[in-house]
Amino acid sequence: MTPLSLPESSEAANRRGIIAMCTAMACFNANDTLIKLVAAELPSGQIIAIRGLFAAVLVYGWLVAGGHAGDIRKALSPLVATRAGLEALVAFLFISAIAFIPIADITAIFLLTPLIITALSGPILKEQVGWRRWSAVAAGFIGMLLVVKPGGAGFVAGAATLMALGSVLLCATRDLVTRFIDHQVPTIVITFSTCVAVGLFGAAMIPVQGWVTPTLWQVFLLFAASTVLVIGNHAMILAFRGVEVSLVSPFRYSVMLWAILSGIFVFGEWPDAASWLGIGCIVGAGLYTLHRERVRMRQRDRKTEAASTIP
């Protein structure tokens, strides 16, 4: 097997990936909510440094308890290190943007990630993406524009939107890199490398952005954020290992529900009519993409069965 060869995905692996993706989305929205509560008062570098410290300690304890202490050196492998570096950039850009953008809007921006992955899964992963799924991708993109309404943003919000879009591009790249990581590298080791890289990047930004002494309540919120983030990162890595990326990735859309509820009940942000329409387009496109994938998988299974019966 070559370094970038992929094992054939199975339905069991895809089901595991879907469950892991939905879990990751719930955890990430909880993290986003907690971070947004402190992002208006603390610099982004300081936030990810403190959160990264908590997360690294939690993951290290999990790693040792699981008997993987001897595998830490695998975190230095090129693909694992690359993924960790990409995650650090994703976290910094995202947290810099979330203070200025409603949580439902920035979540909608992040729903571009599966669209980008679907676009890249054909040429890079050699997965077949038909015109129907491309149509669904286009509908999801239109829905995202209805939610975000980029033309109505002011300068600060516009700059924050650009940072969020940059984070999305890096996020898609990160997920594709995850697809190629050796399966002998434990998932918890990848999670640990991610926490350390993000925390170190945040610490490196403190001399640039400055330090604001956090309150005990803010420290508690960052600790809670680190806890759900660790669970979410672990689930996200599981979601992309040994699966068909174009099938699992659309389940990111489940995060939209959590983001709307968080915006309404935590921040008092009610989506307008255009946003509701856009959300409907996004969810509908995601569901149709899943329907087409199931059809394709059934057709592939029938062809395999037919070929096996040929004497």
PDB file of C-alpha atoms in Angstrom:
ATOM      1  CA  MET A   1       0.000   0.000   0.000  1.00  0.00           C
ATOM      2  CA  THR A   2       1.405   3.417  -0.983  1.00  0.00           C
ATOM      3  CA  PRO A   3       1.517   6.246   1.597  1.00  0.00           C
ATOM      4  CA  LEU A   4      -1.588   7.892   0.087  1.00  0.00           C
ATOM      5  CA  SER A   5      -3.551   4.733  -0.737  1.00  0.00           C
ATOM      6  CA  LEU A   6      -6.973   4.409   0.821  1.00  0.00           C
ATOM      7  CA  PRO A   7      -8.719   1.348   2.193  1.00  0.00           C
ATOM      8  CA  GLU A   8     -12.089   0.644   0.628  1.00  0.00           C
ATOM      9  CA  SER A   9     -14.907   2.253   2.611  1.00  0.00           C
ATOM     10  CA  SER A  10     -17.626   0.001   4.012  1.00  0.00           C
ATOM     11  CA  GLU A  11     -21.183   0.791   4.992  1.00  0.00           C
ATOM     12  CA  ALA A  12     -20.303   0.123   8.635  1.00  0.00           C
ATOM     13  CA  ALA A  13     -17.460   2.649   8.456  1.00  0.00           C
ATOM     14  CA  ASN A  14     -19.754   5.184   6.808  1.00  0.00           C
ATOM     15  CA  ARG A  15     -22.391   4.754   9.539  1.00  0.00           C
ATOM     16  CA  ARG A  16     -19.703   5.260  12.179  1.00  0.00           C
ATOM     17  CA  GLY A  17     -18.550   8.363  10.319  1.00  0.00           C
ATOM     18  CA  ILE A  18     -22.065   9.812  10.193  1.00  0.00           C
ATOM     19  CA  ILE A  19     -22.649   9.318  13.934  1.00  0.00           C
ATOM     20  CA  ALA A  20     -19.244  10.788  14.710  1.00  0.00           C
ATOM     21  CA  MET A  21     -19.914  13.789  12.454  1.00  0.00           C
ATOM     22  CA  CYS A  22     -23.244  14.589  14.138  1.00  0.00           C
ATOM     23  CA  THR A  23     -21.610  14.323  17.565  1.00  0.00           C
ATOM     24  CA  ALA A  24     -18.774  16.581  16.467  1.00  0.00           C
ATOM     25  CA  MET A  25     -21.190  19.223  15.178  1.00  0.00           C
ATOM     26  CA  ALA A  26     -23.101  19.367  18.476  1.00  0.00           C
ATOM     27  CA  CYS A  27     -19.848  19.694  20.405  1.00  0.00           C
ATOM     28  CA  PHE A  28     -18.421  22.334  18.080  1.00  0.00           C
ATOM     29  CA  ASN A  29     -21.540  24.469  18.377  1.00  0.00           C
ATOM     30  CA  ALA A  30     -21.315  24.259  22.173  1.00  0.00           C
ATOM     31  CA  ASN A  31     -17.684  25.343  21.898  1.00  0.00           C
ATOM     32  CA  ASP A  32     -18.588  28.202  19.536  1.00  0.00           C
ATOM     33  CA  THR A  33     -21.277  29.422  21.923  1.00  0.00           C
ATOM     34  CA  LEU A  34     -18.911  29.442  24.892  1.00  0.00           C
ATOM     35  CA  ILE A  35     -16.124  31.115  22.908  1.00  0.00           C
ATOM     36  CA  LYS A  36     -18.442  33.809  21.560  1.00  0.00           C
ATOM     37  CA  LEU A  37     -19.397  34.666  25.133  1.00  0.00           C
ATOM     38  CA  VAL A  38     -15.784  35.625  25.911  1.00  0.00           C
ATOM     39  CA  ALA A  39     -14.504  36.659  22.445  1.00  0.00           C
ATOM     40  CA  ALA A  40     -15.716  40.247  22.785  1.00  0.00           C
ATOM     41  CA  GLU A  41     -13.475  40.810  25.830  1.00  0.00           C
ATOM     42  CA  LEU A  42     -10.380  38.603  25.317  1.00  0.00           C
ATOM     43  CA  PRO A  43      -7.935  38.535  22.359  1.00  0.00           C
ATOM     44  CA  SER A  44      -8.321  35.534  20.052  1.00  0.00           C
ATOM     45  CA  GLY A  45      -4.743  34.340  20.592  1.00  0.00           C
ATOM     46  CA  GLN A  46      -5.189  34.377  24.359  1.00  0.00           C
ATOM     47  CA  ILE A  47      -8.469  32.481  24.068  1.00  0.00           C
ATOM     48  CA  ILE A  48      -7.015  29.612  22.043  1.00  0.00           C
ATOM     49  CA  ALA A  49      -3.873  29.544  24.215  1.00  0.00           C
ATOM     50  CA  ILE A  50      -5.876  29.091  27.440  1.00  0.00           C
ATOM     51  CA  ARG A  51      -8.339  26.722  25.854  1.00  0.00           C
ATOM     52  CA  GLY A  52      -5.483  24.821  24.203  1.00  0.00           C
ATOM     53  CA  LEU A  53      -3.720  24.368  27.539  1.00  0.00           C
ATOM     54  CA  PHE A  54      -6.840  22.918  29.143  1.00  0.00           C
ATOM     55  CA  ALA A  55      -7.522  20.710  26.117  1.00  0.00           C
ATOM     56  CA  ALA A  56      -3.942  19.403  25.920  1.00  0.00           C
ATOM     57  CA  VAL A  57      -3.990  18.401  29.602  1.00  0.00           C
ATOM     58  CA  LEU A  58      -7.361  16.653  29.205  1.00  0.00           C
ATOM     59  CA  VAL A  59      -6.292  14.793  26.086  1.00  0.00           C
ATOM     60  CA  TYR A  60      -2.934  13.805  27.535  1.00  0.00           C
ATOM     61  CA  GLY A  61      -4.689  12.220  30.514  1.00  0.00           C
ATOM     62  CA  TRP A  62      -7.045  10.418  28.128  1.00  0.00           C
ATOM     63  CA  LEU A  63      -4.095   9.309  26.004  1.00  0.00           C
ATOM     64  CA  VAL A  64      -2.152   7.877  28.957  1.00  0.00           C
ATOM     65  CA  ALA A  65      -5.227   6.191  30.419  1.00  0.00           C
ATOM     66  CA  GLY A  66      -5.815   4.532  27.054  1.00  0.00           C
ATOM     67  CA  GLY A  67      -2.294   3.124  26.959  1.00  0.00           C
ATOM     68  CA  HIS A  68      -1.136   5.264  24.031  1.00  0.00           C
ATOM     69  CA  ALA A  69       1.688   7.161  25.744  1.00  0.00           C
ATOM     70  CA  GLY A  70       4.218   5.293  23.621  1.00  0.00           C
ATOM     71  CA  ASP A  71       2.480   6.467  20.444  1.00  0.00           C
ATOM     72  CA  ILE A  72       3.006  10.193  21.071  1.00  0.00           C
ATOM     73  CA  ARG A  73       6.010  10.206  18.734  1.00  0.00           C
ATOM     74  CA  LYS A  74       3.600   9.458  15.878  1.00  0.00           C
ATOM     75  CA  ALA A  75       2.272  12.982  16.297  1.00  0.00           C
ATOM     76  CA  LEU A  76       5.450  14.140  14.527  1.00  0.00           C
ATOM     77  CA  SER A  77       4.620  12.284  11.312  1.00  0.00           C
ATOM     78  CA  PRO A  78       4.290  14.734   8.379  1.00  0.00           C
ATOM     79  CA  LEU A  79       0.552  14.320   7.790  1.00  0.00           C
ATOM     80  CA  VAL A  80      -0.356  14.498  11.486  1.00  0.00           C
ATOM     81  CA  ALA A  81       1.818  17.587  11.968  1.00  0.00           C
ATOM     82  CA  THR A  82       0.347  19.187   8.837  1.00  0.00           C
ATOM     83  CA  ARG A  83      -3.172  18.568  10.091  1.00  0.00           C
ATOM     84  CA  ALA A  84      -2.309  20.081  13.472  1.00  0.00           C
ATOM     85  CA  GLY A  85      -0.843  23.192  11.828  1.00  0.00           C
ATOM     86  CA  LEU A  86      -3.916  23.644   9.649  1.00  0.00           C
ATOM     87  CA  GLU A  87      -6.166  23.293  12.695  1.00  0.00           C
ATOM     88  CA  ALA A  88      -4.205  26.035  14.491  1.00  0.00           C
ATOM     89  CA  LEU A  89      -4.829  28.435  11.603  1.00  0.00           C
ATOM     90  CA  VAL A  90      -8.489  27.416  11.402  1.00  0.00           C
ATOM     91  CA  ALA A  91      -8.990  28.095  15.118  1.00  0.00           C
ATOM     92  CA  PHE A  92      -7.250  31.483  15.058  1.00  0.00           C
ATOM     93  CA  LEU A  93      -9.178  32.809  12.042  1.00  0.00           C
ATOM     94  CA  PHE A  94     -12.490  31.462  13.284  1.00  0.00           C
ATOM     95  CA  ILE A  95     -12.209  32.867  16.807  1.00  0.00           C
ATOM     96  CA  SER A  96     -11.022  36.213  15.410  1.00  0.00           C
ATOM     97  CA  ALA A  97     -14.195  36.336  13.303  1.00  0.00           C
ATOM     98  CA  ILE A  98     -16.834  34.993  15.690  1.00  0.00           C
ATOM     99  CA  ALA A  99     -16.830  38.088  17.899  1.00  0.00           C
ATOM    100  CA  PHE A 100     -18.235  40.157  15.004  1.00  0.00           C
ATOM    101  CA  ILE A 101     -20.595  37.728  13.251  1.00  0.00           C
ATOM    102  CA  PRO A 102     -23.879  36.213  14.541  1.00  0.00           C
ATOM    103  CA  ILE A 103     -23.345  32.568  15.427  1.00  0.00           C
ATOM    104  CA  ALA A 104     -25.924  31.328  12.877  1.00  0.00           C
ATOM    105  CA  ASP A 105     -24.220  33.360  10.129  1.00  0.00           C
ATOM    106  CA  ILE A 106     -20.704  32.109  10.813  1.00  0.00           C
ATOM    107  CA  THR A 107     -22.071  28.583  11.086  1.00  0.00           C
ATOM    108  CA  ALA A 108     -23.684  28.991   7.668  1.00  0.00           C
ATOM    109  CA  ILE A 109     -20.359  30.179   6.260  1.00  0.00           C
ATOM    110  CA  PHE A 110     -18.749  27.041   7.606  1.00  0.00           C
ATOM    111  CA  LEU A 111     -21.287  24.954   5.739  1.00  0.00           C
ATOM    112  CA  LEU A 112     -19.223  25.758   2.660  1.00  0.00           C
ATOM    113  CA  THR A 113     -16.746  23.148   3.894  1.00  0.00           C
ATOM    114  CA  PRO A 114     -18.636  20.076   2.622  1.00  0.00           C
ATOM    115  CA  LEU A 115     -19.231  21.852  -0.680  1.00  0.00           C
ATOM    116  CA  ILE A 116     -15.511  22.391  -1.089  1.00  0.00           C
ATOM    117  CA  ILE A 117     -14.774  18.811  -0.047  1.00  0.00           C
ATOM    118  CA  THR A 118     -17.332  17.464  -2.517  1.00  0.00           C
ATOM    119  CA  ALA A 119     -15.716  19.542  -5.259  1.00  0.00           C
ATOM    120  CA  LEU A 120     -12.291  18.140  -4.376  1.00  0.00           C
ATOM    121  CA  SER A 121     -13.284  14.547  -3.602  1.00  0.00           C
ATOM    122  CA  GLY A 122     -13.463  13.693  -7.308  1.00  0.00           C
ATOM    123  CA  PRO A 123     -10.025  14.825  -8.521  1.00  0.00           C
ATOM    124  CA  ILE A 124      -8.185  14.091  -5.261  1.00  0.00           C
ATOM    125  CA  LEU A 125      -9.964  11.071  -3.777  1.00  0.00           C
ATOM    126  CA  LYS A 126     -11.248   9.656  -7.094  1.00  0.00           C
ATOM    127  CA  GLU A 127     -14.798   9.493  -5.734  1.00  0.00           C
ATOM    128  CA  GLN A 128     -17.564   9.783  -8.334  1.00  0.00           C
ATOM    129  CA  VAL A 129     -19.739  12.902  -7.984  1.00  0.00           C
ATOM    130  CA  GLY A 130     -22.615  13.044 -10.466  1.00  0.00           C
ATOM    131  CA  TRP A 131     -24.494  16.050 -11.815  1.00  0.00           C
ATOM    132  CA  ARG A 132     -27.341  15.588  -9.345  1.00  0.00           C
ATOM    133  CA  ARG A 133     -25.041  15.964  -6.359  1.00  0.00           C
ATOM    134  CA  TRP A 134     -23.343  18.913  -8.049  1.00  0.00           C
ATOM    135  CA  SER A 135     -26.811  20.501  -8.362  1.00  0.00           C
ATOM    136  CA  ALA A 136     -27.392  19.906  -4.654  1.00  0.00           C
ATOM    137  CA  VAL A 137     -24.019  21.480  -3.891  1.00  0.00           C
ATOM    138  CA  ALA A 138     -25.030  24.575  -5.899  1.00  0.00           C
ATOM    139  CA  ALA A 139     -28.364  24.789  -4.051  1.00  0.00           C
ATOM    140  CA  GLY A 140     -26.554  24.581  -0.727  1.00  0.00           C
ATOM    141  CA  PHE A 141     -24.198  27.355  -1.785  1.00  0.00           C
ATOM    142  CA  ILE A 142     -27.139  29.600  -2.757  1.00  0.00           C
ATOM    143  CA  GLY A 143     -28.736  28.876   0.597  1.00  0.00           C
ATOM    144  CA  MET A 144     -25.538  29.882   2.367  1.00  0.00           C
ATOM    145  CA  LEU A 145     -25.552  33.226   0.522  1.00  0.00           C
ATOM    146  CA  LEU A 146     -29.140  33.855   1.599  1.00  0.00           C
ATOM    147  CA  VAL A 147     -28.169  33.257   5.212  1.00  0.00           C
ATOM    148  CA  VAL A 148     -25.003  35.336   5.178  1.00  0.00           C
ATOM    149  CA  LYS A 149     -26.157  38.197   2.889  1.00  0.00           C
ATOM    150  CA  PRO A 150     -22.548  39.289   2.306  1.00  0.00           C
ATOM    151  CA  GLY A 151     -23.466  42.506   0.468  1.00  0.00           C
ATOM    152  CA  GLY A 152     -25.102  43.934   3.588  1.00  0.00           C
ATOM    153  CA  ALA A 153     -22.071  43.650   5.869  1.00  0.00           C
ATOM    154  CA  GLY A 154     -20.135  46.651   7.160  1.00  0.00           C
ATOM    155  CA  PHE A 155     -16.353  46.913   6.996  1.00  0.00           C
ATOM    156  CA  VAL A 156     -15.648  45.114  10.275  1.00  0.00           C
ATOM    157  CA  ALA A 157     -18.222  42.404   9.614  1.00  0.00           C
ATOM    158  CA  GLY A 158     -16.932  42.102   6.037  1.00  0.00           C
ATOM    159  CA  ALA A 159     -13.366  41.590   7.230  1.00  0.00           C
ATOM    160  CA  ALA A 160     -14.591  39.043   9.759  1.00  0.00           C
ATOM    161  CA  THR A 161     -16.462  37.248   6.972  1.00  0.00           C
ATOM    162  CA  LEU A 162     -13.256  37.036   4.935  1.00  0.00           C
ATOM    163  CA  MET A 163     -11.443  35.553   7.934  1.00  0.00           C
ATOM    164  CA  ALA A 164     -14.252  33.032   8.326  1.00  0.00           C
ATOM    165  CA  LEU A 165     -14.026  32.098   4.628  1.00  0.00           C
ATOM    166  CA  GLY A 166     -10.271  31.652   4.940  1.00  0.00           C
ATOM    167  CA  SER A 167     -10.905  29.394   7.901  1.00  0.00           C
ATOM    168  CA  VAL A 168     -13.353  27.357   5.814  1.00  0.00           C
ATOM    169  CA  LEU A 169     -10.805  26.781   3.039  1.00  0.00           C
ATOM    170  CA  LEU A 170      -8.227  25.616   5.554  1.00  0.00           C
ATOM    171  CA  CYS A 171     -10.824  23.441   7.270  1.00  0.00           C
ATOM    172  CA  ALA A 172     -11.612  21.607   4.031  1.00  0.00           C
ATOM    173  CA  THR A 173      -7.905  21.075   3.432  1.00  0.00           C
ATOM    174  CA  ARG A 174      -7.507  19.769   6.985  1.00  0.00           C
ATOM    175  CA  ASP A 175     -10.290  17.234   6.512  1.00  0.00           C
ATOM    176  CA  LEU A 176      -8.795  15.936   3.286  1.00  0.00           C
ATOM    177  CA  VAL A 177      -5.401  15.572   4.966  1.00  0.00           C
ATOM    178  CA  THR A 178      -7.103  13.566   7.737  1.00  0.00           C
ATOM    179  CA  ARG A 179      -8.337  11.131   5.093  1.00  0.00           C
ATOM    180  CA  PHE A 180      -4.760  10.102   4.278  1.00  0.00           C
ATOM    181  CA  ILE A 181      -3.323   9.702   7.787  1.00  0.00           C
ATOM    182  CA  ASP A 182      -2.033   6.190   8.487  1.00  0.00           C
ATOM    183  CA  HIS A 183      -4.667   4.141  10.326  1.00  0.00           C
ATOM    184  CA  GLN A 184      -1.954   2.910  12.688  1.00  0.00           C
ATOM    185  CA  VAL A 185      -1.822   6.395  14.224  1.00  0.00           C
ATOM    186  CA  PRO A 186      -4.321   6.380  17.143  1.00  0.00           C
ATOM    187  CA  THR A 187      -7.061   8.988  16.866  1.00  0.00           C
ATOM    188  CA  ILE A 188      -6.281  10.275  20.358  1.00  0.00           C
ATOM    189  CA  VAL A 189      -2.688  11.020  19.272  1.00  0.00           C
ATOM    190  CA  ILE A 190      -3.994  13.140  16.401  1.00  0.00           C
ATOM    191  CA  THR A 191      -6.305  14.940  18.803  1.00  0.00           C
ATOM    192  CA  PHE A 192      -3.409  15.598  21.195  1.00  0.00           C
ATOM    193  CA  SER A 193      -1.220  17.000  18.418  1.00  0.00           C
ATOM    194  CA  THR A 194      -4.078  19.293  17.415  1.00  0.00           C
ATOM    195  CA  CYS A 195      -4.553  20.659  20.944  1.00  0.00           C
ATOM    196  CA  VAL A 196      -0.832  21.303  21.386  1.00  0.00           C
ATOM    197  CA  ALA A 197      -0.461  23.021  18.002  1.00  0.00           C
ATOM    198  CA  VAL A 198      -3.479  25.266  18.568  1.00  0.00           C
ATOM    199  CA  GLY A 199      -2.341  26.215  22.072  1.00  0.00           C
ATOM    200  CA  LEU A 200       1.214  27.019  20.938  1.00  0.00           C
ATOM    201  CA  PHE A 201      -0.054  29.127  18.049  1.00  0.00           C
ATOM    202  CA  GLY A 202      -2.289  31.079  20.408  1.00  0.00           C
ATOM    203  CA  ALA A 203       0.601  31.622  22.841  1.00  0.00           C
ATOM    204  CA  ALA A 204       2.744  32.913  19.971  1.00  0.00           C
ATOM    205  CA  MET A 205       0.061  35.521  19.188  1.00  0.00           C
ATOM    206  CA  ILE A 206      -0.125  36.913  22.754  1.00  0.00           C
ATOM    207  CA  PRO A 207       2.918  39.223  22.363  1.00  0.00           C
ATOM    208  CA  VAL A 208       1.275  40.605  19.212  1.00  0.00           C
ATOM    209  CA  GLN A 209      -2.285  40.992  20.506  1.00  0.00           C
ATOM    210  CA  GLY A 210      -1.566  41.638  24.179  1.00  0.00           C
ATOM    211  CA  TRP A 211      -2.826  40.014  27.385  1.00  0.00           C
ATOM    212  CA  VAL A 212      -6.097  40.736  29.209  1.00  0.00           C
ATOM    213  CA  THR A 213      -6.435  39.176  32.660  1.00  0.00           C
ATOM    214  CA  PRO A 214      -9.483  36.890  32.475  1.00  0.00           C
ATOM    215  CA  THR A 215     -12.084  36.602  35.197  1.00  0.00           C
ATOM    216  CA  LEU A 216     -12.720  33.288  36.942  1.00  0.00           C
ATOM    217  CA  TRP A 217     -15.998  32.999  35.027  1.00  0.00           C
ATOM    218  CA  GLN A 218     -14.179  33.439  31.706  1.00  0.00           C
ATOM    219  CA  VAL A 219     -11.614  30.816  32.711  1.00  0.00           C
ATOM    220  CA  PHE A 220     -14.450  28.438  33.562  1.00  0.00           C
ATOM    221  CA  LEU A 221     -16.117  29.058  30.188  1.00  0.00           C
ATOM    222  CA  LEU A 222     -12.828  28.351  28.409  1.00  0.00           C
ATOM    223  CA  PHE A 223     -12.378  25.146  30.400  1.00  0.00           C
ATOM    224  CA  ALA A 224     -15.885  24.032  29.436  1.00  0.00           C
ATOM    225  CA  ALA A 225     -15.136  24.969  25.822  1.00  0.00           C
ATOM    226  CA  SER A 226     -11.945  22.898  25.888  1.00  0.00           C
ATOM    227  CA  THR A 227     -13.872  19.875  27.174  1.00  0.00           C
ATOM    228  CA  VAL A 228     -16.495  19.877  24.408  1.00  0.00           C
ATOM    229  CA  LEU A 229     -13.815  20.773  21.857  1.00  0.00           C
ATOM    230  CA  VAL A 230     -11.740  17.717  22.787  1.00  0.00           C
ATOM    231  CA  ILE A 231     -14.774  15.488  22.342  1.00  0.00           C
ATOM    232  CA  GLY A 232     -15.667  17.230  19.079  1.00  0.00           C
ATOM    233  CA  ASN A 233     -12.150  16.979  17.623  1.00  0.00           C
ATOM    234  CA  HIS A 234     -11.955  13.302  18.493  1.00  0.00           C
ATOM    235  CA  ALA A 235     -15.332  12.671  16.868  1.00  0.00           C
ATOM    236  CA  MET A 236     -14.367  14.704  13.782  1.00  0.00           C
ATOM    237  CA  ILE A 237     -11.209  12.672  13.238  1.00  0.00           C
ATOM    238  CA  LEU A 238     -13.205   9.454  13.583  1.00  0.00           C
ATOM    239  CA  ALA A 239     -15.727  10.823  11.091  1.00  0.00           C
ATOM    240  CA  PHE A 240     -13.176  11.046   8.276  1.00  0.00           C
ATOM    241  CA  ARG A 241     -11.099   7.914   8.805  1.00  0.00           C
ATOM    242  CA  GLY A 242     -11.781   5.118   6.320  1.00  0.00           C
ATOM    243  CA  VAL A 243     -15.060   6.553   5.017  1.00  0.00           C
ATOM    244  CA  GLU A 244     -16.385   8.095   1.829  1.00  0.00           C
ATOM    245  CA  VAL A 245     -15.842  11.777   2.485  1.00  0.00           C
ATOM    246  CA  SER A 246     -18.571  12.925   0.088  1.00  0.00           C
ATOM    247  CA  LEU A 247     -21.130  10.846   2.043  1.00  0.00           C
ATOM    248  CA  VAL A 248     -20.156  11.775   5.605  1.00  0.00           C
ATOM    249  CA  SER A 249     -19.363  15.437   5.004  1.00  0.00           C
ATOM    250  CA  PRO A 250     -22.973  16.618   4.331  1.00  0.00           C
ATOM    251  CA  PHE A 251     -23.933  15.704   7.896  1.00  0.00           C
ATOM    252  CA  ARG A 252     -22.170  18.900   8.891  1.00  0.00           C
ATOM    253  CA  TYR A 253     -25.515  20.518   8.080  1.00  0.00           C
ATOM    254  CA  SER A 254     -26.858  19.268  11.396  1.00  0.00           C
ATOM    255  CA  VAL A 255     -24.886  22.034  13.081  1.00  0.00           C
ATOM    256  CA  MET A 256     -27.294  24.607  11.623  1.00  0.00           C
ATOM    257  CA  LEU A 257     -30.056  23.526  13.973  1.00  0.00           C
ATOM    258  CA  TRP A 258     -27.822  23.912  17.017  1.00  0.00           C
ATOM    259  CA  ALA A 259     -26.571  27.288  15.784  1.00  0.00           C
ATOM    260  CA  ILE A 260     -30.109  28.651  15.341  1.00  0.00           C
ATOM    261  CA  LEU A 261     -31.124  27.493  18.808  1.00  0.00           C
ATOM    262  CA  SER A 262     -27.958  28.949  20.320  1.00  0.00           C
ATOM    263  CA  GLY A 263     -28.452  32.252  18.521  1.00  0.00           C
ATOM    264  CA  ILE A 264     -32.046  32.559  19.696  1.00  0.00           C
ATOM    265  CA  PHE A 265     -31.780  31.388  23.300  1.00  0.00           C
ATOM    266  CA  VAL A 266     -28.247  32.552  24.194  1.00  0.00           C
ATOM    267  CA  PHE A 267     -27.635  35.652  22.084  1.00  0.00           C
ATOM    268  CA  GLY A 268     -31.178  36.750  21.151  1.00  0.00           C
ATOM    269  CA  GLU A 269     -30.370  36.525  17.404  1.00  0.00           C
ATOM    270  CA  TRP A 270     -33.487  35.636  15.401  1.00  0.00           C
ATOM    271  CA  PRO A 271     -32.955  34.639  11.741  1.00  0.00           C
ATOM    272  CA  ASP A 272     -34.884  36.774   9.234  1.00  0.00           C
ATOM    273  CA  ALA A 273     -37.004  35.467   6.342  1.00  0.00           C
ATOM    274  CA  ALA A 274     -34.064  35.246   3.943  1.00  0.00           C
ATOM    275  CA  SER A 275     -32.059  33.305   6.507  1.00  0.00           C
ATOM    276  CA  TRP A 276     -34.855  30.796   7.040  1.00  0.00           C
ATOM    277  CA  LEU A 277     -35.138  30.327   3.278  1.00  0.00           C
ATOM    278  CA  GLY A 278     -31.404  29.857   3.018  1.00  0.00           C
ATOM    279  CA  ILE A 279     -31.346  27.355   5.841  1.00  0.00           C
ATOM    280  CA  GLY A 280     -34.097  25.406   4.090  1.00  0.00           C
ATOM    281  CA  CYS A 281     -32.025  25.316   0.897  1.00  0.00           C
ATOM    282  CA  ILE A 282     -28.962  24.117   2.801  1.00  0.00           C
ATOM    283  CA  VAL A 283     -30.781  21.366   4.671  1.00  0.00           C
ATOM    284  CA  GLY A 284     -32.689  20.293   1.564  1.00  0.00           C
ATOM    285  CA  ALA A 285     -29.497  20.144  -0.481  1.00  0.00           C
ATOM    286  CA  GLY A 286     -27.811  18.066   2.192  1.00  0.00           C
ATOM    287  CA  LEU A 287     -30.687  15.608   2.414  1.00  0.00           C
ATOM    288  CA  TYR A 288     -30.866  15.244  -1.364  1.00  0.00           C
ATOM    289  CA  THR A 289     -27.121  14.643  -1.509  1.00  0.00           C
ATOM    290  CA  LEU A 290     -27.531  11.833   1.007  1.00  0.00           C
ATOM    291  CA  HIS A 291     -30.417  10.356  -1.007  1.00  0.00           C
ATOM    292  CA  ARG A 292     -28.322  10.315  -4.181  1.00  0.00           C
ATOM    293  CA  GLU A 293     -25.439   8.702  -2.317  1.00  0.00           C
ATOM    294  CA  ARG A 294     -27.675   5.897  -1.064  1.00  0.00           C
ATOM    295  CA  VAL A 295     -28.919   5.331  -4.612  1.00  0.00           C
ATOM    296  CA  ARG A 296     -25.342   5.184  -5.893  1.00  0.00           C
ATOM    297  CA  MET A 297     -24.300   2.746  -3.179  1.00  0.00           C
ATOM    298  CA  ARG A 298     -27.236   0.426  -3.965  1.00  0.00           C
ATOM    299  CA  GLN A 299     -26.331   0.479  -7.662  1.00  0.00           C
ATOM    300  CA  ARG A 300     -22.715  -0.318  -6.830  1.00  0.00           C
ATOM    301  CA  ASP A 301     -23.748  -3.206  -4.568  1.00  0.00           C
ATOM    302  CA  ARG A 302     -25.974  -4.677  -7.303  1.00  0.00           C
ATOM    303  CA  LYS A 303     -23.120  -4.521  -9.803  1.00  0.00           C
ATOM    304  CA  THR A 304     -20.795  -6.235  -7.326  1.00  0.00           C
ATOM    305  CA  GLU A 305     -23.327  -8.995  -6.671  1.00  0.00           C
ATOM    306  CA  ALA A 306     -23.899  -9.466 -10.404  1.00  0.00           C
ATOM    307  CA  ALA A 307     -20.176  -9.698 -11.059  1.00  0.00           C
ATOM    308  CA  SER A 308     -19.708 -12.273  -8.295  1.00  0.00           C
ATOM    309  CA  THR A 309     -22.308 -14.577  -9.826  1.00  0.00           C
ATOM    310  CA  ILE A 310     -20.559 -14.716 -13.204  1.00  0.00           C
ATOM    311  CA  PRO A 311     -18.882 -18.149 -13.512  1.00  0.00           C
TER     312      PRO A 311
END
